[in-house]
Coordinates of C-alpha atoms in Angstrom, one line a residue:
Chain H
M1 CA 26.8 17.5 4.3
S2 CA 30.4 17.1 3.0
V3 CA 31.6 14.2 1.4
E4 CA 34.0 13.8 4.2
Q5 CA 31.2 13.9 6.9
A6 CA 28.9 11.7 4.7
G7 CA 31.9 9.1 4.8
Q8 CA 32.1 9.4 8.4
M9 CA 28.3 8.4 8.9
A10 CA 27.0 4.5 9.1
R11 CA 25.1 3.7 6.0
P12 CA 21.4 3.1 7.0
E13 CA 19.0 0.2 6.1
L14 CA 16.3 0.6 4.0
V15 CA 13.5 -1.0 5.0
C16 CA 10.7 -1.6 2.4
P17 CA 7.1 -2.6 2.8
A18 CA 5.8 -5.7 1.2
G19 CA 1.9 -6.5 1.0
T20 CA 2.4 -9.3 -1.5
P21 CA 5.0 -11.6 -2.8
A22 CA 5.0 -9.0 -6.2
A23 CA 5.4 -6.1 -4.2
L24 CA 8.4 -8.2 -2.0
R25 CA 10.2 -8.8 -5.4
T26 CA 9.5 -5.3 -6.3
A27 CA 11.1 -3.7 -3.4
V28 CA 14.1 -6.1 -3.8
D29 CA 14.5 -5.3 -7.1
A30 CA 14.3 -1.3 -6.5
G31 CA 17.1 -1.6 -4.1
A32 CA 15.7 -2.6 -0.6
D33 CA 18.3 -3.3 2.2
A34 CA 15.1 -5.3 3.8
V35 CA 11.5 -5.8 3.4
Y36 CA 8.7 -6.5 6.1
C37 CA 6.1 -8.3 5.2
G38 CA 3.1 -10.3 7.6
L39 CA 0.9 -13.4 7.6
A40 CA -2.4 -13.4 6.1
N41 CA -4.3 -13.3 9.6
A42 CA -4.9 -11.3 12.4
T43 CA -1.1 -11.1 13.6
N44 CA -0.1 -8.4 12.1
A45 CA -1.2 -4.9 11.9
R46 CA -2.1 -4.8 8.0
N47 CA -4.5 -7.7 8.0
F48 CA -6.7 -6.6 5.0
P49 CA -8.4 -8.9 3.0
G50 CA -6.5 -10.1 -0.2
L51 CA -3.2 -8.7 1.5
N52 CA -0.3 -10.5 2.8
F53 CA 1.3 -13.9 2.5
S54 CA 0.7 -17.7 3.1
V55 CA 3.3 -19.7 4.8
P56 CA 4.1 -21.4 1.0
E57 CA 4.5 -18.0 -0.6
L58 CA 6.8 -16.5 2.3
E59 CA 9.0 -19.3 2.2
K60 CA 9.1 -19.0 -1.8
A61 CA 9.7 -15.2 -1.2
I62 CA 12.7 -15.6 1.0
P63 CA 15.3 -17.4 -1.5
Y64 CA 14.2 -14.5 -3.8
A65 CA 15.2 -11.6 -0.9
R66 CA 18.3 -13.5 0.1
K67 CA 19.6 -13.6 -3.8
G68 CA 19.2 -10.1 -4.3
G69 CA 20.9 -9.2 -0.7
T70 CA 17.7 -8.3 1.3
K71 CA 16.6 -9.0 4.5
V72 CA 13.3 -10.5 5.4
L73 CA 11.5 -9.0 8.5
L74 CA 8.3 -10.9 9.7
A75 CA 5.8 -8.5 11.2
V76 CA 4.0 -10.4 14.2
N77 CA 3.0 -6.6 15.7
S78 CA -0.8 -6.9 16.7
F79 CA -1.3 -8.0 19.9
A80 CA -2.5 -11.4 21.1
T81 CA -5.9 -11.8 22.5
A82 CA -7.4 -14.4 24.8
P83 CA -7.5 -17.5 24.4
G84 CA -6.2 -17.1 20.6
A85 CA -2.4 -16.5 21.6
D86 CA -1.3 -19.6 19.7
L87 CA -2.3 -17.7 16.6
W88 CA 0.6 -15.5 17.3
H89 CA 2.9 -18.1 18.5
R90 CA 2.7 -20.1 15.5
A91 CA 3.5 -16.8 13.4
I92 CA 6.8 -16.5 15.4
D93 CA 7.3 -20.4 15.0
T94 CA 6.8 -20.0 11.1
G95 CA 9.3 -17.2 10.9
A96 CA 11.8 -19.1 13.2
S97 CA 11.5 -22.2 10.9
L98 CA 11.5 -20.3 7.4
G99 CA 14.5 -18.4 8.7
V100 CA 13.3 -15.1 8.3
D101 CA 16.1 -12.1 9.6
A102 CA 14.1 -10.8 12.2
V103 CA 10.7 -10.9 14.0
I104 CA 8.8 -7.7 14.6
V105 CA 6.9 -7.8 17.9
A106 CA 4.6 -5.5 20.0
D107 CA 3.1 -7.8 22.6
I108 CA 5.1 -8.5 25.6
G109 CA 3.8 -12.0 25.7
V110 CA 4.6 -12.6 22.4
A111 CA 8.1 -11.1 23.0
A112 CA 8.4 -13.5 25.9
Y113 CA 7.2 -16.4 23.7
A114 CA 9.8 -15.7 20.7
A115 CA 12.6 -15.2 23.5
R116 CA 12.0 -18.3 25.3
T117 CA 11.3 -20.7 22.4
H118 CA 13.5 -19.4 19.9
P119 CA 16.6 -17.7 21.5
G120 CA 18.3 -17.4 18.3
L121 CA 15.5 -15.5 16.5
R122 CA 16.5 -11.5 16.3
L123 CA 13.6 -9.5 17.4
H124 CA 12.9 -6.1 16.7
L125 CA 10.2 -4.0 18.6
S126 CA 7.3 -2.8 16.5
V127 CA 6.1 0.8 16.4
Q128 CA 2.9 -0.4 17.8
A129 CA 4.9 -1.2 21.3
G130 CA 5.0 2.5 21.6
A131 CA 8.0 2.5 23.4
S132 CA 9.4 6.1 23.4
S133 CA 11.4 6.5 26.4
P134 CA 14.9 4.8 27.1
E135 CA 13.7 3.1 30.2
A136 CA 11.1 1.7 28.1
I137 CA 13.3 0.6 25.1
K138 CA 15.8 -0.8 27.6
Y139 CA 13.3 -2.7 29.5
Y140 CA 12.4 -4.9 26.0
C141 CA 16.1 -5.1 25.4
R142 CA 17.0 -6.5 28.7
E143 CA 14.1 -8.8 29.2
F144 CA 13.5 -10.1 25.3
N145 CA 16.9 -9.3 23.9
V146 CA 15.4 -7.0 21.5
K147 CA 18.0 -5.8 18.9
R148 CA 16.1 -3.1 17.4
V149 CA 13.2 -0.6 18.3
V150 CA 10.9 1.1 15.7
L151 CA 10.3 4.5 17.4
P152 CA 6.8 5.8 17.9
R153 CA 6.5 9.1 15.2
I154 CA 5.7 11.3 18.2
L155 CA 9.4 12.3 19.0
T156 CA 11.8 14.9 17.4
I157 CA 15.0 14.2 15.8
A158 CA 17.0 15.9 19.0
E159 CA 14.9 13.5 21.2
I160 CA 15.8 10.5 18.8
S161 CA 19.5 11.6 19.0
A162 CA 19.3 11.6 22.7
I163 CA 17.4 8.1 23.2
H164 CA 20.3 6.6 20.8
D165 CA 22.9 7.9 23.3
L166 CA 21.1 5.9 26.2
I167 CA 20.1 2.6 24.5
P168 CA 21.9 -0.6 23.8
C169 CA 19.7 -1.4 20.6
E170 CA 19.7 -0.3 16.9
I171 CA 17.1 2.5 16.3
E172 CA 14.5 2.1 13.0
A173 CA 12.3 5.2 12.2
F174 CA 9.8 5.7 10.0
V175 CA 10.6 8.3 6.9
F176 CA 7.7 7.8 4.0
G177 CA 4.0 6.9 4.3
N178 CA 0.7 7.1 6.5
I179 CA 0.9 8.6 9.6
G180 CA -1.8 9.2 12.5
M181 CA -2.2 11.4 15.3
M182 CA -2.4 8.7 18.1
A183 CA 0.6 6.9 19.8
E184 CA 0.7 3.9 18.2
G185 CA -0.7 0.7 19.8
R186 CA -3.2 2.6 22.0
C187 CA -5.7 3.9 19.5
S188 CA -9.2 2.2 19.8
L189 CA -11.1 4.7 17.5
T190 CA -12.0 2.1 14.9
N191 CA -13.3 -0.3 17.4
Y192 CA -15.9 2.1 18.5
I193 CA -17.4 2.1 15.1
T194 CA -16.8 -1.2 13.2
G195 CA -15.9 -3.4 16.3
Q196 CA -12.5 -4.8 15.1
S197 CA -9.6 -3.4 16.5
T198 CA -6.6 -2.0 14.7
N199 CA -4.1 -3.4 17.4
M200 CA -6.0 -6.9 18.1
D201 CA -7.2 -7.5 14.6
G202 CA -4.8 -5.8 12.8
V203 CA -7.0 -3.2 10.7
C204 CA -7.7 0.2 10.9
S205 CA -10.9 1.3 9.1
P206 CA -11.7 -2.4 7.9
A207 CA -12.8 -2.2 4.0
S208 CA -15.6 -4.2 4.9
A209 CA -17.0 -0.9 6.6
V210 CA -16.1 1.6 4.0
R211 CA -18.5 3.2 1.7
F212 CA -17.5 5.6 -0.9
E213 CA -20.7 7.2 -2.2
K214 CA -20.9 9.5 -5.3
Q215 CA -23.3 12.5 -4.8
T216 CA -25.0 14.2 -7.8
D217 CA -23.2 17.4 -7.6
G218 CA -19.9 15.4 -8.1
A219 CA -19.0 15.4 -4.6
M220 CA -18.0 12.0 -3.0
T221 CA -19.0 10.9 0.6
A222 CA -16.8 8.6 2.6
R223 CA -18.2 6.6 5.2
L224 CA -17.2 4.1 8.1
G225 CA -20.1 1.9 9.4
D226 CA -23.1 4.5 9.9
F227 CA -21.0 7.6 10.2
E228 CA -20.1 9.9 7.6
I229 CA -16.3 10.7 8.1
D230 CA -15.8 13.0 5.0
C231 CA -17.5 14.3 1.8
Y232 CA -15.0 15.8 -1.0
E233 CA -16.0 18.2 -3.5
A234 CA -15.7 17.3 -7.2
G235 CA -12.0 17.5 -8.0
E236 CA -10.8 17.5 -4.6
N237 CA -8.2 15.6 -3.3
A238 CA -9.5 12.6 -1.1
G239 CA -8.2 10.3 1.7
Y240 CA -9.0 6.8 3.2
P241 CA -11.5 7.3 5.8
T242 CA -10.3 6.9 9.2
I243 CA -12.2 8.5 12.1
C244 CA -9.1 10.4 13.2
K245 CA -8.5 12.0 9.7
G246 CA -12.3 12.6 9.0
R247 CA -13.9 16.4 8.6
Y248 CA -16.6 16.8 11.2
L249 CA -19.3 19.8 12.1
T250 CA -18.4 21.3 15.3
P251 CA -19.7 23.8 17.5
G252 CA -18.4 27.5 16.8
R253 CA -17.4 26.5 13.0
N254 CA -19.5 27.1 10.0
A255 CA -18.2 24.4 7.9
P256 CA -17.1 20.6 8.4
Y257 CA -13.3 20.8 9.3
Y258 CA -10.5 18.3 10.5
A259 CA -11.1 18.3 13.9
F260 CA -8.2 16.0 14.7
E261 CA -5.7 15.7 11.7
E262 CA -5.8 15.7 7.9
P263 CA -5.1 13.1 5.6
V264 CA -1.8 13.4 5.2
S265 CA 1.6 11.5 4.2
L266 CA 4.7 11.6 6.3
N267 CA 8.0 12.9 4.4
L268 CA 11.2 13.0 6.0
S269 CA 13.0 13.5 2.6
S270 CA 14.6 16.7 3.3
L271 CA 15.6 15.5 7.1
L272 CA 17.2 12.2 6.1
P273 CA 20.8 13.5 6.8
D274 CA 19.9 14.5 10.3
L275 CA 18.2 11.4 11.0
V276 CA 21.3 9.6 10.1
K277 CA 23.0 11.9 12.4
A278 CA 21.0 11.4 15.2
G279 CA 21.9 7.7 15.1
V280 CA 19.1 6.3 13.2
S281 CA 20.3 2.9 11.7
A282 CA 17.2 1.9 9.6
L283 CA 14.7 4.1 7.6
K284 CA 11.4 2.8 7.1
I285 CA 8.8 3.1 4.6
E286 CA 5.3 2.5 5.3
G287 CA 2.8 1.0 2.6
R288 CA 2.2 -2.9 3.0
Q289 CA -1.3 -2.0 1.7
R290 CA -0.1 0.0 -1.3
S291 CA 0.5 -1.3 -4.8
R292 CA 3.8 -2.6 -6.0
S293 CA 3.9 0.8 -8.3
Y294 CA 4.2 2.5 -5.2
V295 CA 6.5 0.3 -3.4
R296 CA 8.5 0.7 -6.9
A297 CA 8.6 4.6 -7.2
V298 CA 9.2 5.1 -3.2
V299 CA 11.8 2.6 -2.7
T300 CA 13.5 3.3 -5.6
A301 CA 13.6 7.4 -5.0
Y302 CA 14.9 6.9 -1.2
R303 CA 17.2 4.2 -2.6
R304 CA 18.8 6.8 -4.3
A305 CA 18.5 9.7 -1.7
I306 CA 20.3 7.5 0.8
D307 CA 23.0 6.9 -1.9
D308 CA 23.3 10.5 -2.6
I309 CA 23.6 11.3 1.0
M310 CA 26.1 9.0 1.8
D311 CA 28.0 10.3 -1.1
G312 CA 27.9 13.7 0.0
Q313 CA 25.1 14.8 -2.6
P314 CA 22.1 16.6 -1.6
P315 CA 18.8 14.0 -2.0
D316 CA 16.0 14.9 -4.5
L317 CA 12.6 13.5 -3.8
S318 CA 10.5 16.0 -5.0
A319 CA 8.2 13.3 -7.2
L320 CA 7.2 11.6 -3.8
V321 CA 4.5 14.1 -3.2
A322 CA 2.3 12.6 -5.7
L323 CA 2.1 9.3 -3.5
T324 CA 1.0 10.9 -0.6
E325 CA -2.3 10.6 0.8
G326 CA -4.6 13.5 0.0
G327 CA -1.8 15.1 -1.8
K328 CA -0.4 16.4 1.5
Q329 CA 2.8 15.8 3.4
T330 CA 4.0 16.3 6.8
Q331 CA 7.5 16.1 8.7
G332 CA 5.1 15.0 11.5
A333 CA 6.7 15.7 15.0
F334 CA 10.2 15.0 13.9
K335 CA 11.0 18.8 13.5
S336 CA 8.6 20.1 15.5
K337 CA 6.1 18.8 18.0
K338 CA 3.4 21.1 16.6
W339 CA 3.0 19.7 13.3
R340 CA -0.5 21.0 11.7
Chain X
M6 CA 4.1 22.3 8.4
L7 CA 1.7 20.7 5.9
D8 CA 2.6 20.8 2.1
R9 CA -0.3 20.8 0.0
L10 CA -0.2 19.6 -3.6
Q11 CA -3.1 20.2 -6.5
T12 CA -2.9 17.2 -8.8
P13 CA -4.7 18.2 -12.0
P14 CA -5.6 15.0 -13.7
P15 CA -3.5 14.3 -16.5
A16 CA -4.4 14.9 -20.3
Q17 CA -5.9 12.1 -21.6
P18 CA -4.6 10.8 -25.0
L19 CA -6.6 10.4 -28.2
L20 CA -6.2 6.5 -29.0
P21 CA -8.8 5.6 -26.0
R22 CA -11.5 8.1 -27.4
L23 CA -11.0 7.1 -30.8
M24 CA -11.4 3.4 -29.5
G25 CA -14.7 4.8 -27.9
L26 CA -15.8 6.2 -31.0
V27 CA -15.1 3.2 -32.6
L28 CA -17.1 1.3 -30.2
V29 CA -20.6 3.4 -30.3
P30 CA -21.9 1.5 -33.2
V31 CA -20.8 -2.1 -32.4
P32 CA -23.5 -4.2 -31.0
L33 CA -22.7 -5.8 -27.7
F34 CA -23.0 -9.2 -28.9
A35 CA -20.6 -8.7 -31.1
I36 CA -17.9 -8.1 -28.5
Q37 CA -18.6 -10.9 -26.1
P38 CA -17.0 -13.7 -27.6
I39 CA -13.6 -11.2 -27.4
L40 CA -14.4 -10.8 -23.7
D41 CA -15.1 -14.6 -23.4
R42 CA -11.9 -15.3 -24.5
L43 CA -9.9 -13.0 -22.4
V44 CA -11.5 -14.1 -19.5
R45 CA -10.8 -17.7 -20.0
D46 CA -7.3 -17.2 -21.2
I47 CA -6.5 -14.9 -18.3
T48 CA -8.2 -17.3 -15.3
T49 CA -6.5 -20.3 -16.9
R50 CA -3.1 -18.6 -16.7
R51 CA -3.7 -17.0 -13.5
P52 CA -5.4 -19.4 -11.1
E53 CA -3.7 -17.7 -8.2
M54 CA -5.7 -14.7 -8.6
F55 CA -8.6 -16.5 -7.1
D56 CA -6.9 -16.9 -3.4
R57 CA -6.4 -13.1 -3.2
L58 CA -10.2 -12.6 -4.1
G59 CA -11.1 -14.6 -1.0
P60 CA -14.9 -14.3 -0.2
H61 CA -15.4 -11.6 -3.8
T62 CA -15.1 -14.7 -6.2
T63 CA -18.8 -14.4 -6.4
T64 CA -18.9 -10.6 -6.4
R65 CA -20.4 -8.8 -9.4
F66 CA -18.0 -5.9 -10.2
V67 CA -18.6 -3.4 -12.8
I68 CA -15.8 -1.8 -14.5
D69 CA -16.9 1.7 -16.0
V70 CA -14.0 2.9 -18.5
D71 CA -15.1 6.5 -19.1
E72 CA -14.3 6.7 -22.8
F73 CA -16.5 3.4 -23.6
P74 CA -20.1 3.8 -24.5
F75 CA -20.8 0.3 -22.5
V76 CA -19.7 -0.8 -19.0
L77 CA -18.0 -4.4 -18.0
M78 CA -19.5 -6.5 -15.6
L79 CA -17.1 -9.0 -14.3
R80 CA -17.6 -12.0 -12.1
P81 CA -14.4 -13.7 -11.2
D82 CA -15.8 -16.9 -9.9
P83 CA -13.3 -19.7 -10.8
T84 CA -15.7 -22.3 -11.6
A85 CA -17.3 -20.3 -14.0
P86 CA -15.5 -16.7 -15.0
R87 CA -17.7 -14.1 -16.7
M88 CA -17.5 -10.9 -18.3
T89 CA -20.3 -9.0 -20.2
A90 CA -20.9 -5.8 -21.6
H91 CA -23.7 -3.7 -20.5
R92 CA -25.3 -0.4 -21.6
R93 CA -25.1 2.0 -18.9
S94 CA -29.0 2.6 -19.1
E95 CA -29.2 -1.3 -18.1
N96 CA -28.1 0.1 -14.2
I97 CA -27.1 -3.6 -13.7
A98 CA -27.1 -5.1 -10.2
H99 CA -23.4 -5.3 -8.6
G100 CA -21.4 -5.4 -5.5
A101 CA -18.8 -3.1 -6.3
S102 CA -17.6 -0.7 -9.2
I103 CA -14.5 0.8 -10.4
G104 CA -14.4 3.3 -12.7
G105 CA -12.2 6.3 -14.4
P106 CA -10.3 7.2 -17.7
F107 CA -9.1 3.9 -20.3
M108 CA -5.5 4.9 -19.6
T109 CA -5.7 5.3 -15.7
L110 CA -7.4 2.0 -15.5
F111 CA -5.3 0.4 -18.2
Q112 CA -2.0 1.5 -16.0
I113 CA -3.6 0.1 -13.0
L114 CA -4.1 -3.1 -15.0
D115 CA -0.7 -3.2 -16.4
G116 CA 0.9 -2.7 -12.9
D117 CA 2.1 0.8 -13.4
G118 CA -0.4 2.8 -11.6
D119 CA -0.5 3.3 -8.1
S120 CA -4.2 2.9 -7.5
D121 CA -4.3 4.4 -4.0
A122 CA -2.8 7.6 -5.3
L123 CA -4.9 7.6 -8.4
F124 CA -8.1 7.4 -6.1
F125 CA -6.7 10.1 -3.6
S126 CA -6.5 12.2 -6.3
R127 CA -9.7 11.3 -7.7
Q128 CA -8.7 10.0 -11.1
V129 CA -10.4 6.6 -10.0
R130 CA -13.9 5.9 -8.5
V131 CA -15.1 3.1 -6.2
G132 CA -18.4 2.5 -5.3
G133 CA -20.0 -0.3 -3.8
D134 CA -18.4 -2.9 -1.7
T135 CA -15.1 -1.5 -1.1
E136 CA -13.3 -4.5 0.4
A137 CA -14.1 -6.5 -2.8
A138 CA -12.5 -3.7 -4.8
M139 CA -9.5 -3.8 -2.5
C140 CA -9.4 -7.6 -3.1
L141 CA -9.6 -7.4 -6.9
R142 CA -6.9 -4.7 -6.8
H143 CA -4.4 -6.7 -4.5
A144 CA -5.0 -10.0 -6.6
L145 CA -4.2 -8.1 -10.0
D146 CA -1.4 -6.2 -8.4
D147 CA 0.0 -9.6 -7.1
L148 CA 0.6 -11.0 -10.8
E149 CA 3.8 -11.6 -12.3
G150 CA 3.8 -9.3 -15.0
S151 CA 0.5 -8.3 -15.6
V152 CA -2.9 -9.1 -17.2
V153 CA -2.0 -6.8 -20.3
D154 CA 0.8 -9.1 -20.6
D155 CA -1.5 -12.2 -20.6
I156 CA -3.7 -10.5 -23.4
M157 CA -0.8 -9.6 -25.3
K158 CA 0.2 -13.3 -25.6
I159 CA -3.1 -14.7 -27.0
G160 CA -2.2 -15.7 -30.6
G161 CA -4.4 -15.7 -33.9
P162 CA -4.5 -13.3 -36.5
L163 CA -8.1 -12.2 -35.0
Y164 CA -6.2 -10.9 -32.1
A165 CA -3.5 -8.8 -33.9
P166 CA -5.3 -5.7 -34.1
L167 CA -5.6 -6.0 -30.2
R168 CA -2.0 -6.6 -29.7
L169 CA -1.2 -3.6 -31.8
I170 CA -3.4 -1.5 -29.7
L171 CA -1.8 -2.4 -26.5
S172 CA 1.4 -2.3 -27.5
R173 CA 0.8 1.0 -28.5
L174 CA -1.1 2.0 -25.1
R175 CA 1.9 0.8 -23.2
H176 CA 4.1 3.2 -25.3
Q177 CA 1.9 6.0 -25.0
A178 CA 1.4 5.3 -20.8
G179 CA 5.1 5.2 -20.7
G180 CA 6.1 1.5 -20.9
N181 CA 4.8 -1.1 -18.3
G182 CA 6.8 -1.3 -15.0
A183 CA 5.4 -4.6 -14.1
A184 CA 7.4 -6.4 -16.6
S185 CA 10.3 -4.1 -16.6
I186 CA 11.1 -3.0 -13.2
P187 CA 14.1 -0.7 -13.4
P188 CA 17.2 -2.4 -12.7
G189 CA 18.1 -2.5 -8.9
P190 CA 20.9 0.2 -7.9
D191 CA 24.3 -0.8 -7.8
K192 CA 24.3 -3.8 -4.9
R193 CA 27.5 -2.4 -3.7
A194 CA 25.9 0.8 -2.3
K195 CA 24.0 -1.4 -0.1
S196 CA 24.5 -2.0 3.5

């Protein structure tokens, strides 16, 4: 891309994960345009013990972000359950009263509550809503005044470009981090084994159900509840045991294999210019459950990459593969529908 | 298409191995006053750590440093925090265990190592209650600065060698990001 072409593109917003106040400060200092975070309860889709923000922590973090010129987006993006919808409503109220820059929602009822109760509160539609067609996105924009949609990771860049031309809101797309094969907001696999829901309890493969067991030959077994999800040989790169990324014995195979998908991370560094040209206005990094060291490395690298692209220079993100799950990366469905 | 990366474990520096050798003949009771002081100082300075530990303040964590001739048992109870050294042959009861080479664990403790990536590449081992281990990781990771900063602030001539060793280890690890987050980019570049 030439300098002239780059100059004609709108600069995309870099949206970065903040699982803890320290990670938020790290992201701000590393150049995030926006950070997204959640409260320490079931209202967000990364409800891991020890992670997330108390209300006082969020209140204290917002001025720090503001000082760094960084927006704060509050994820209230799990699905409210009867009879406990008050928890989600209180999270929306908290975001509004603390003055977050936007709330990220997935549930129609939560979106309706936010639009009705806090009409001035900017709403983003979470990837969890799984809105992948112009009609679905326009529905959310019309009914709840949604200003931005986070697209599911099942679309090619050509499809994103086509959608961009047909919808009245901004597009946010994931560019780095964990990726699953399931359409977002639809997966119930973790319920099957643990009884806890990714979409309603906010946790996929809850750590309380995860066990790593070292074998005498140096191998490591990963279990979720009563099920063995994978067994890694000595020295073999491992992953976090989710059912969709397990290795299983199946008929017709001599050895366990990844029946659904391998542990792998999305890395769209080489597609960034194409995403921007397709009309994506915000680039999102996954990983609220990751350490501040990860946040520092990924945000710094992507900040430089975006600035390089906007200056018409080729970005260099080769070091990021060391931070990927299982040491493997993919461009997912963004380049081709078949990504295995 | 998937790109694969085989990450060979990095070469471990000499200093931790020397420390391990020096510690071999040292009786464990001689180490205990140092451990007591470290735990007392850190928990006094960092009461916020206990919030992130949630129900796991009473969990017994075994920290197994590869180069050391003993393991450490940590019980981060805010009312009576305790860290003790034990010979590996003791097989002490514990809720969760975390192990790996000294420098790898040091970098995590100092806010410089991505524990997930280090676990995925098998440089860090986690056993027992994974939730407890994750809570401890989040508690340490959320600190302003790092626990290593706290240890380096312990005064007195008796701790001068420890401060010197930590300073040297930080240098070998490439500096600590926790205390020295690289300055952000030119804010004018932001949207």
